[in-house]
Short mmCIF file of C-alpha atoms and ligand atoms in Angstrom, two decimals:
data_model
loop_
_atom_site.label_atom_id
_atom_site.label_comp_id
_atom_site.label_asym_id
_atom_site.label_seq_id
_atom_site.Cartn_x
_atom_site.Cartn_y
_atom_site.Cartn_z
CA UNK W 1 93.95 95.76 102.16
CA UNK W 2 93.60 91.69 102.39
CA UNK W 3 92.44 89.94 98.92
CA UNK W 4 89.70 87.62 99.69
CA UNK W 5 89.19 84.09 99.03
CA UNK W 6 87.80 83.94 95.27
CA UNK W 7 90.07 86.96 94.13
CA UNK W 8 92.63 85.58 91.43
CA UNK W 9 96.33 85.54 92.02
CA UNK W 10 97.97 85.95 88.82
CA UNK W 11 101.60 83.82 88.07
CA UNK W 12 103.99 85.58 85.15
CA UNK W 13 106.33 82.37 84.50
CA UNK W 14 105.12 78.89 84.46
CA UNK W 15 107.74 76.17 86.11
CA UNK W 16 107.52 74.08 89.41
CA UNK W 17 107.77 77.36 91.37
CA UNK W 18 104.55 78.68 90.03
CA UNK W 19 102.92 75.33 90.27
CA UNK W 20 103.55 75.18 93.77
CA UNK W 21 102.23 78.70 94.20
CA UNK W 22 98.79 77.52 92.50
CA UNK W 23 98.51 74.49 94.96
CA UNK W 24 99.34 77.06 97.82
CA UNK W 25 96.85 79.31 96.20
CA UNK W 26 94.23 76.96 96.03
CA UNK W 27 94.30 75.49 99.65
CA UNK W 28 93.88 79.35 100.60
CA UNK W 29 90.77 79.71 98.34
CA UNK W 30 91.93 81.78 95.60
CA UNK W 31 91.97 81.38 91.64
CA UNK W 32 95.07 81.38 89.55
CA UNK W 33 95.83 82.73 86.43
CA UNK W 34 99.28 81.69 84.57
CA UNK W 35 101.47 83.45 82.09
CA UNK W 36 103.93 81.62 80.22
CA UNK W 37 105.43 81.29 76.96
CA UNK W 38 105.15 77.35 76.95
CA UNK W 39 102.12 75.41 75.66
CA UNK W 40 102.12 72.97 79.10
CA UNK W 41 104.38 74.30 81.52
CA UNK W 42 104.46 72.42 85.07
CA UNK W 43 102.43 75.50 86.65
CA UNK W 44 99.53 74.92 83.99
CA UNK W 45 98.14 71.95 85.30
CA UNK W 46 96.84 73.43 88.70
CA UNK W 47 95.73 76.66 87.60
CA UNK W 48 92.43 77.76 87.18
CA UNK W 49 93.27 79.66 83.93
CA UNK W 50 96.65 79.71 81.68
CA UNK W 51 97.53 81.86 79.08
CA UNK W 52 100.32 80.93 76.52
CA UNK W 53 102.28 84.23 75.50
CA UNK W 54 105.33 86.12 74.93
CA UNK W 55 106.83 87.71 77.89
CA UNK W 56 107.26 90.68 75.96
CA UNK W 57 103.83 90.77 74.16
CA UNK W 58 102.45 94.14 75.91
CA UNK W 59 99.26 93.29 74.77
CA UNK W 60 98.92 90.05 76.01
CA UNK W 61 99.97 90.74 79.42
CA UNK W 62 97.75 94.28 79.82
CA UNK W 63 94.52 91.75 78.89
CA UNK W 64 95.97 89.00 81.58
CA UNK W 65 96.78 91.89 84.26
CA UNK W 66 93.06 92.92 83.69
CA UNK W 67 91.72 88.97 84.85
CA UNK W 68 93.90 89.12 87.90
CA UNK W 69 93.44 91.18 91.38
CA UNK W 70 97.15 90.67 92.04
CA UNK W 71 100.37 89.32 89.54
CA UNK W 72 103.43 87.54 91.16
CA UNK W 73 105.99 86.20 89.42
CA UNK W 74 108.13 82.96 89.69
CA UNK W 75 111.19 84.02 87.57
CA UNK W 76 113.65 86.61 86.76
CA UNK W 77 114.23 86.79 83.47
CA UNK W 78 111.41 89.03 82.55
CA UNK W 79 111.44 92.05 80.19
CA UNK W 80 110.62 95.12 83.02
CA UNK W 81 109.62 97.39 80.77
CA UNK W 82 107.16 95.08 79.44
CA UNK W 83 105.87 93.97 83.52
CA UNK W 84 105.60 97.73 84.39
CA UNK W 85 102.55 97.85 82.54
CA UNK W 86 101.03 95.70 85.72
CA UNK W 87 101.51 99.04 87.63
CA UNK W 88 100.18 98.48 91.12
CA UNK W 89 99.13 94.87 90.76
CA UNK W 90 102.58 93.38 90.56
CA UNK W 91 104.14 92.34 93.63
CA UNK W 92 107.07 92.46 94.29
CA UNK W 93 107.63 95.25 91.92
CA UNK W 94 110.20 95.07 89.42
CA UNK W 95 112.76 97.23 91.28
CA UNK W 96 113.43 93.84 93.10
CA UNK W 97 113.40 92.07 89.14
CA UNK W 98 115.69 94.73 88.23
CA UNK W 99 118.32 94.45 90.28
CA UNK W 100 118.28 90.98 90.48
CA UNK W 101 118.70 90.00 86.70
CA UNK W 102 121.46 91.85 86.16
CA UNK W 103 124.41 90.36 88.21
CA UNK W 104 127.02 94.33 88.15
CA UNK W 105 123.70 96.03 89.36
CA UNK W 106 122.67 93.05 92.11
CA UNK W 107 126.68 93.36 93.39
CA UNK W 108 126.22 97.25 93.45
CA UNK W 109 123.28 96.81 95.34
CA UNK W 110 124.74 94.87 98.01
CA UNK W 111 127.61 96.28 98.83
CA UNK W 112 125.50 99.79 99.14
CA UNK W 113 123.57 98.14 101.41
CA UNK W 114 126.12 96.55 103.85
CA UNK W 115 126.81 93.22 102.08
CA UNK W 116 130.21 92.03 100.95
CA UNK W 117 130.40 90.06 97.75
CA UNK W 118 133.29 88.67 96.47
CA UNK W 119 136.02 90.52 94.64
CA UNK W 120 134.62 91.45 90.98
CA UNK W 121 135.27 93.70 88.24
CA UNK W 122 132.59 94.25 85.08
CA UNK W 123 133.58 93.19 81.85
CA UNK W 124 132.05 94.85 79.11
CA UNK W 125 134.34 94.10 75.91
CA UNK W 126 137.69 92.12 75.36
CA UNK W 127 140.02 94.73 76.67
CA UNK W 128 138.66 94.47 80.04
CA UNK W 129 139.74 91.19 80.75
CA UNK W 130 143.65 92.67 80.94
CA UNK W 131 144.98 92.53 84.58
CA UNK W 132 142.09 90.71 85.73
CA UNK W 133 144.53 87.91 87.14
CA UNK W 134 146.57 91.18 88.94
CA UNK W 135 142.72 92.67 90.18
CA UNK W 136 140.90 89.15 91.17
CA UNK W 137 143.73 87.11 91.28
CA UNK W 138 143.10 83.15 89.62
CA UNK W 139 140.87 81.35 89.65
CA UNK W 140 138.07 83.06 88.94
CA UNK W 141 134.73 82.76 87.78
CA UNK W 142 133.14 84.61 84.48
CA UNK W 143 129.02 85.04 84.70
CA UNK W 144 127.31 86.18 81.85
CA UNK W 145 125.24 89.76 83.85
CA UNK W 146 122.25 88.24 82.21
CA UNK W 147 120.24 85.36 82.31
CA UNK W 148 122.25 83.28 84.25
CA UNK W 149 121.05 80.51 86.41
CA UNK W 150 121.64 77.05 87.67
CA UNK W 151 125.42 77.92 86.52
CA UNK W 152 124.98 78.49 83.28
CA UNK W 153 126.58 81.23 81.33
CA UNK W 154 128.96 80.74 83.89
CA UNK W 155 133.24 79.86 82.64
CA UNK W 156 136.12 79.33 85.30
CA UNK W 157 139.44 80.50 84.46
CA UNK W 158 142.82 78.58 85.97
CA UNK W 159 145.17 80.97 84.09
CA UNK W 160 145.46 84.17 82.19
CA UNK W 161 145.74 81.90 79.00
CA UNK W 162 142.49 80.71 79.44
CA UNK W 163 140.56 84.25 79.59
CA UNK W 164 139.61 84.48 75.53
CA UNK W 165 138.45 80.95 75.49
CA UNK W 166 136.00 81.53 79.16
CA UNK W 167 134.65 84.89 77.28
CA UNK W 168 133.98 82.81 74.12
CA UNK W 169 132.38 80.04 75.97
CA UNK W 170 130.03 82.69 77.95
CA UNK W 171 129.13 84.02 74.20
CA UNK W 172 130.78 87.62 74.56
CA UNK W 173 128.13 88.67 76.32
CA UNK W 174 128.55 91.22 79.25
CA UNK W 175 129.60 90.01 82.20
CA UNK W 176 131.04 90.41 85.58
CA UNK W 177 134.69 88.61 86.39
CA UNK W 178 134.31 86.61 89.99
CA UNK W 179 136.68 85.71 92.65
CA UNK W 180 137.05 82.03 93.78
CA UNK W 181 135.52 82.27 97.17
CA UNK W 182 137.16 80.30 99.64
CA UNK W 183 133.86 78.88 101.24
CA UNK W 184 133.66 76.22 104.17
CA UNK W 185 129.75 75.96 103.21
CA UNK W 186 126.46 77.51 101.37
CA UNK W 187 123.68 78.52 102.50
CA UNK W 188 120.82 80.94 101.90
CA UNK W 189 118.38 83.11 104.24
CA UNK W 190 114.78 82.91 102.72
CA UNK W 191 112.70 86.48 104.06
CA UNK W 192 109.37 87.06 103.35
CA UNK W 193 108.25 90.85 103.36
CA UNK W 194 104.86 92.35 103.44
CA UNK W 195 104.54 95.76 102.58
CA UNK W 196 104.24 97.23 105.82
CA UNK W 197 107.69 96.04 106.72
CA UNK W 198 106.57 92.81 108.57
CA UNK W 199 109.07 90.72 108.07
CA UNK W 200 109.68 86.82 108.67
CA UNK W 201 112.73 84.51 108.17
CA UNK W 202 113.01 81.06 108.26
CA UNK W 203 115.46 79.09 109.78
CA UNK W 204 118.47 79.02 107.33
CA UNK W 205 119.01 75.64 105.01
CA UNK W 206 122.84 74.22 104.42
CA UNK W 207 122.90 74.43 100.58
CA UNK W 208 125.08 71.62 99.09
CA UNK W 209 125.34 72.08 94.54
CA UNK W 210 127.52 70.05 92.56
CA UNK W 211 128.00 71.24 89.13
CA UNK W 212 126.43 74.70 90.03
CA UNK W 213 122.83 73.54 90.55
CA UNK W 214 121.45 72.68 94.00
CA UNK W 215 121.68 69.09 95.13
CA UNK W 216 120.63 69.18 98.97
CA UNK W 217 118.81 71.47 101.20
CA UNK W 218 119.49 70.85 104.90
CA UNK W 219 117.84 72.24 108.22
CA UNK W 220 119.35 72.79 110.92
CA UNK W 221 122.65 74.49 108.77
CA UNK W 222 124.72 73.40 112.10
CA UNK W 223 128.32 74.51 112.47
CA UNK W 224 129.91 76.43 109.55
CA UNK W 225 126.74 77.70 108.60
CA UNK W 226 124.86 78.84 112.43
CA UNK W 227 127.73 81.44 113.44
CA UNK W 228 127.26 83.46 110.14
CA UNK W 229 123.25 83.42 110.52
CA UNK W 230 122.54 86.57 112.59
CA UNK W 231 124.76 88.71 110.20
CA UNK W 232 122.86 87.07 107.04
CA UNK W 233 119.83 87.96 108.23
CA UNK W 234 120.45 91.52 108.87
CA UNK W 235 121.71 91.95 105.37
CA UNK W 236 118.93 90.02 104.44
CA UNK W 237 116.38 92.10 105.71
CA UNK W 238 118.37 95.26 104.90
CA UNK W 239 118.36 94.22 100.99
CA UNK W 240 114.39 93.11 101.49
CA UNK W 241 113.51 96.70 102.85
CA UNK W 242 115.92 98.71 100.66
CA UNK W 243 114.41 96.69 97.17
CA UNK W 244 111.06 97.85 98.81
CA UNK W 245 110.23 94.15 98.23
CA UNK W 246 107.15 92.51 99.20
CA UNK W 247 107.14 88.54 98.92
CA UNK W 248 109.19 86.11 99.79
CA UNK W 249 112.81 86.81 98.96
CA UNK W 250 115.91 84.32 98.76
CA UNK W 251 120.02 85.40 99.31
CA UNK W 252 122.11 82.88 98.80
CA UNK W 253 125.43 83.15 100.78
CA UNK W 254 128.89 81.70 101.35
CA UNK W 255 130.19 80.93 104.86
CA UNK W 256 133.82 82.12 104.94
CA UNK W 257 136.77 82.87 107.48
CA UNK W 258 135.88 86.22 106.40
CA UNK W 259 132.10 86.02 107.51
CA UNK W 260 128.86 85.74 105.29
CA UNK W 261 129.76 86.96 101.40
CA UNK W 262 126.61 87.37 99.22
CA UNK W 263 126.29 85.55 95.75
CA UNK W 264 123.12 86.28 94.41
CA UNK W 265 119.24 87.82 95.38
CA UNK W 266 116.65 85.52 94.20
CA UNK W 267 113.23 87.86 94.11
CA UNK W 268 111.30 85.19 94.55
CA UNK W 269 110.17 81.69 95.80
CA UNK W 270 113.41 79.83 96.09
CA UNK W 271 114.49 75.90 95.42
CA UNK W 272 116.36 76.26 98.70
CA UNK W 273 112.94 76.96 100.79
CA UNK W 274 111.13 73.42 99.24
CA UNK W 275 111.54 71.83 102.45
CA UNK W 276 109.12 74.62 103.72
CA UNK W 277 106.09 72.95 102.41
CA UNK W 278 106.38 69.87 105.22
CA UNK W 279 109.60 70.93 107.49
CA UNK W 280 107.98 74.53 108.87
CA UNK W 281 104.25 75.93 110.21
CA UNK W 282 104.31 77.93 107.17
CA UNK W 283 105.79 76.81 103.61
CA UNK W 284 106.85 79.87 101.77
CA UNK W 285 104.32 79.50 98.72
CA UNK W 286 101.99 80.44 101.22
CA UNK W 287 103.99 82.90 102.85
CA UNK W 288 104.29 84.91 99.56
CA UNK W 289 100.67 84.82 99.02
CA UNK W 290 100.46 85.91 102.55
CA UNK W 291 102.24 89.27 101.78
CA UNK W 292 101.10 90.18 97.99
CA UNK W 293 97.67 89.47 99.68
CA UNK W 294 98.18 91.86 102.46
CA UNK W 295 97.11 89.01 104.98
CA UNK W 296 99.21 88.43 108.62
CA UNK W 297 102.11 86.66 108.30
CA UNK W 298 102.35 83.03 109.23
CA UNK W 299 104.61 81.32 111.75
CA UNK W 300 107.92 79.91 109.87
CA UNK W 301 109.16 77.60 112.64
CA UNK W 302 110.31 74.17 112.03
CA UNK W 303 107.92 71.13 113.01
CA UNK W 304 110.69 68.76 112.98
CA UNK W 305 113.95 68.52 114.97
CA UNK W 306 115.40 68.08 111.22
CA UNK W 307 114.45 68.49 107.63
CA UNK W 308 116.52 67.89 104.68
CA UNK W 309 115.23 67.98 100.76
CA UNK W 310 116.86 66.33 97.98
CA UNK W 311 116.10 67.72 94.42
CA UNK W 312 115.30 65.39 92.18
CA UNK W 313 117.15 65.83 88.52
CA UNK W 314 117.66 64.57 85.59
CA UNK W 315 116.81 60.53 85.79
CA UNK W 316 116.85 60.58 89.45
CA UNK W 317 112.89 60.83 88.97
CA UNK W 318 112.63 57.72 87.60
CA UNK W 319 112.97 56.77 91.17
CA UNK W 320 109.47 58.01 92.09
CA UNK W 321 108.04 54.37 93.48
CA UNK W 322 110.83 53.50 95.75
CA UNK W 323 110.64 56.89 96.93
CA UNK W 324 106.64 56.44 97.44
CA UNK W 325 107.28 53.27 99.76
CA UNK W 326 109.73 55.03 102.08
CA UNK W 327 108.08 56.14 105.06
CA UNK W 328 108.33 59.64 105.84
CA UNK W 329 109.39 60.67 102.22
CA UNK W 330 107.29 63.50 100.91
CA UNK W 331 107.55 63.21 96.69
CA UNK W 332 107.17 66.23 94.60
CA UNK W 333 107.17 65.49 90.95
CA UNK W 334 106.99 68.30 88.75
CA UNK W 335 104.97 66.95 85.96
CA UNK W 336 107.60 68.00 83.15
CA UNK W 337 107.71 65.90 80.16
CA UNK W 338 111.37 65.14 79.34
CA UNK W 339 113.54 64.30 81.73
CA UNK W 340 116.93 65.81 80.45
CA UNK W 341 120.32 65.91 82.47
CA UNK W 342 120.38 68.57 84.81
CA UNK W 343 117.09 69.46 84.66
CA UNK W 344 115.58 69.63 87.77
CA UNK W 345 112.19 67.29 87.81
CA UNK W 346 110.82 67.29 91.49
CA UNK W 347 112.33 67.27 94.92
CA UNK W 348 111.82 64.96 97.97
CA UNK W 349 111.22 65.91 101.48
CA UNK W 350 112.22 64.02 104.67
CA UNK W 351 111.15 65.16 108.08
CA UNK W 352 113.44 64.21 111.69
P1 AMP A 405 125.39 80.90 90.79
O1 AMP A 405 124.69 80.48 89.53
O2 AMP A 405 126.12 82.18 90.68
O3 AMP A 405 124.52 80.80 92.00
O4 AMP A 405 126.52 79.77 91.03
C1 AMP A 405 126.17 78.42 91.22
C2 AMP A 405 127.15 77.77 92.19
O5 AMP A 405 128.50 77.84 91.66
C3 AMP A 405 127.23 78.42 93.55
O6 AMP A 405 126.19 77.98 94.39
C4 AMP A 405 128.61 77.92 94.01
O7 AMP A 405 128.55 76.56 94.41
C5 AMP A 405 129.43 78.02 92.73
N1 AMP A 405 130.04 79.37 92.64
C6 AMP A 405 129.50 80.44 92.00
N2 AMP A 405 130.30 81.53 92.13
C7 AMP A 405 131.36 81.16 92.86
C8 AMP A 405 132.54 81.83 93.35
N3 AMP A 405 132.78 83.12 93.08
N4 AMP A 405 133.40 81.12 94.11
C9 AMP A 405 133.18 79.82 94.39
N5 AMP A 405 132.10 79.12 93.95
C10 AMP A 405 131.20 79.77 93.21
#
């Protein structure tokens, strides 16, 4: 069934991914309705109504899943128990959340599903990080399973004598122990999924990070990235259909000798699909929309021979006005008060 114009989409999280789902969601002639914890979150300026709550307040979200016609949401670290009370509304469903906030059950997932990730082991408690240098080999890379992004809760280890000091550092929290992929480059494969099984993938963007949080988003990928595409998007599309997902749905790869190796799902809108808004025929906030609204999929081809996007963080912002005068620079700014280090504020988009 296709929502009409008027119904009200609602958002569970409230940062620059939601409030480019509300300007998407406007344009297309619905309402939105935002959940967040925050008191002015980026996503609560364009939205027709916000509501300033606990993710885990059952209440709360049972009298803001009764205002909406269908929930989306723009983040991962989410209480499920607490979402399931959105029953059918809430698309994608929180199979996809599941999975994808805990980093042993995402790896799981993959490699059931014809993915490779790299070599890992779970570690649970202190003992489990014996023989990890004979399993994994050094270096390697220890994530916190939860609430991990932008590489945080992340510690790299050089040498067996560093292993108490990387579990400290990640808080003795569980966590999964990484291989040191040998990658020539990044990139990610960005498939939106209706729930009918229509499927559409854009053209995949060369992801460059420094520090462990995206940088640079570049289309075409080109060589390194183009020969591992057709084998990314079949595991792509395999993980989409087995998570039963419906949205728009990032994995983010590394291109190796070895062929694509998956590092994470994002079950969601993704920073590495901003350049969507200008560079294709169809930006993937409205592509989402598109598929938890049961409308036809748009087209996701490019409109330029080449599109790159620069994020935008920290103090970089305060280079809004030059960026204004440059022809051809599309400016996002995010509308977020304080402009700490690492903290990503907006994005700019170049087209050709
Ligand atoms: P993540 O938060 O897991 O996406 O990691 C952020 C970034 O850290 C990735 O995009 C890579 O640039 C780097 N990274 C994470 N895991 C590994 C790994 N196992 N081997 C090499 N680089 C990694």
């Amino acid at each position: 069934m296709s929502l009409p114009p008027g119904s009200t989409i609602g958002i569970v999280g409230g940062g620059q991914l939601g409030r480019m789902l509300c300007l998407a969601a406007h344009r297309m002639g619905y309402r939105t309705h935002v959940y967040a914890p925050d008191p002015a979150p980026p996503a609560s300026g364009p939205a027709s109504l916000y509501v300033c709550a606990d993710y885990a307040n059952r209440d709360a979200l049972a009298a803001f899943a009764a205002e909406c016609d269908v929930i989306t949401y723009e983040f991962e670290n989410l209480p499920v128990a607490a979402l399931e009370a959105m029953g059918d509304k809430l698309h994608p469903g929180t199979r996809s959340l599941a999975i994808a906030q805990d980093r042993a059950a995402e790896k799981r997932f993959i490699e059931e599903h014809g993915g490779t990730v790299a070599n890992w082991r779970p570690v649970s408690e202190p003992g489990d990080l014996e023989g990890l240098g004979e399993e994994i080999g050094f270096p390697l890379v220890l994530k916190s399973r939860r609430l991990g992004y932008d590489g945080k809760g992340q510690a790299w280890v050089r040498e067996e004598s560093q292993l108490p000091d990387a579990w400290e550092a990640i808080g003795r929290e569980p966590a999964v122990a990484e291989a040191a992929v040998d990658f020539t480059a990044e990139f990610s494969i960005l498939v939106a999924r209706r729930a009918d099984d229509a499927l559409a993938v854009w053209n995949a963007p060369r992801n460059i990070h420094d520090g462990g949080i995206l940088r640079r988003s570049e289309v075409p990928a080109g060589e390194g990235v183009d020969e591992h595409v057709e084998r990314a998007v079949e595991i792509a599309c395999a993980l989409a259909g087995a998570l039963g997902h419906v949205g728009v749905m990032a994995v983010e790869f590394f291109a190796t000798a070895e062929g694509p190796i998956v590092n994470e799902i994002a079950p969601r809108v993704h920073n590495s699909g901003h350049w969507t808004i200008e560079g294709s025929q169809t930006s993937q906030f409205e592509q989402h929309l598109r598929c938890i609204a049961g409308l036809p999929l748009g087209d996701p081809a490019l409109v330029a021979p080449r599109v790159t996007m620069d994020n935008l963080i920290g103090s970089d912002v305060e280079r809004w006005e030059e960026l204004l005068a440059e022809p051809g620079a599309h400016l996002h700014v995010y509308g977020k008060k304080e402009a700490r280090p690492g903290r990503k504020m907006g994005h700019v988009t170049r087209l050709g």
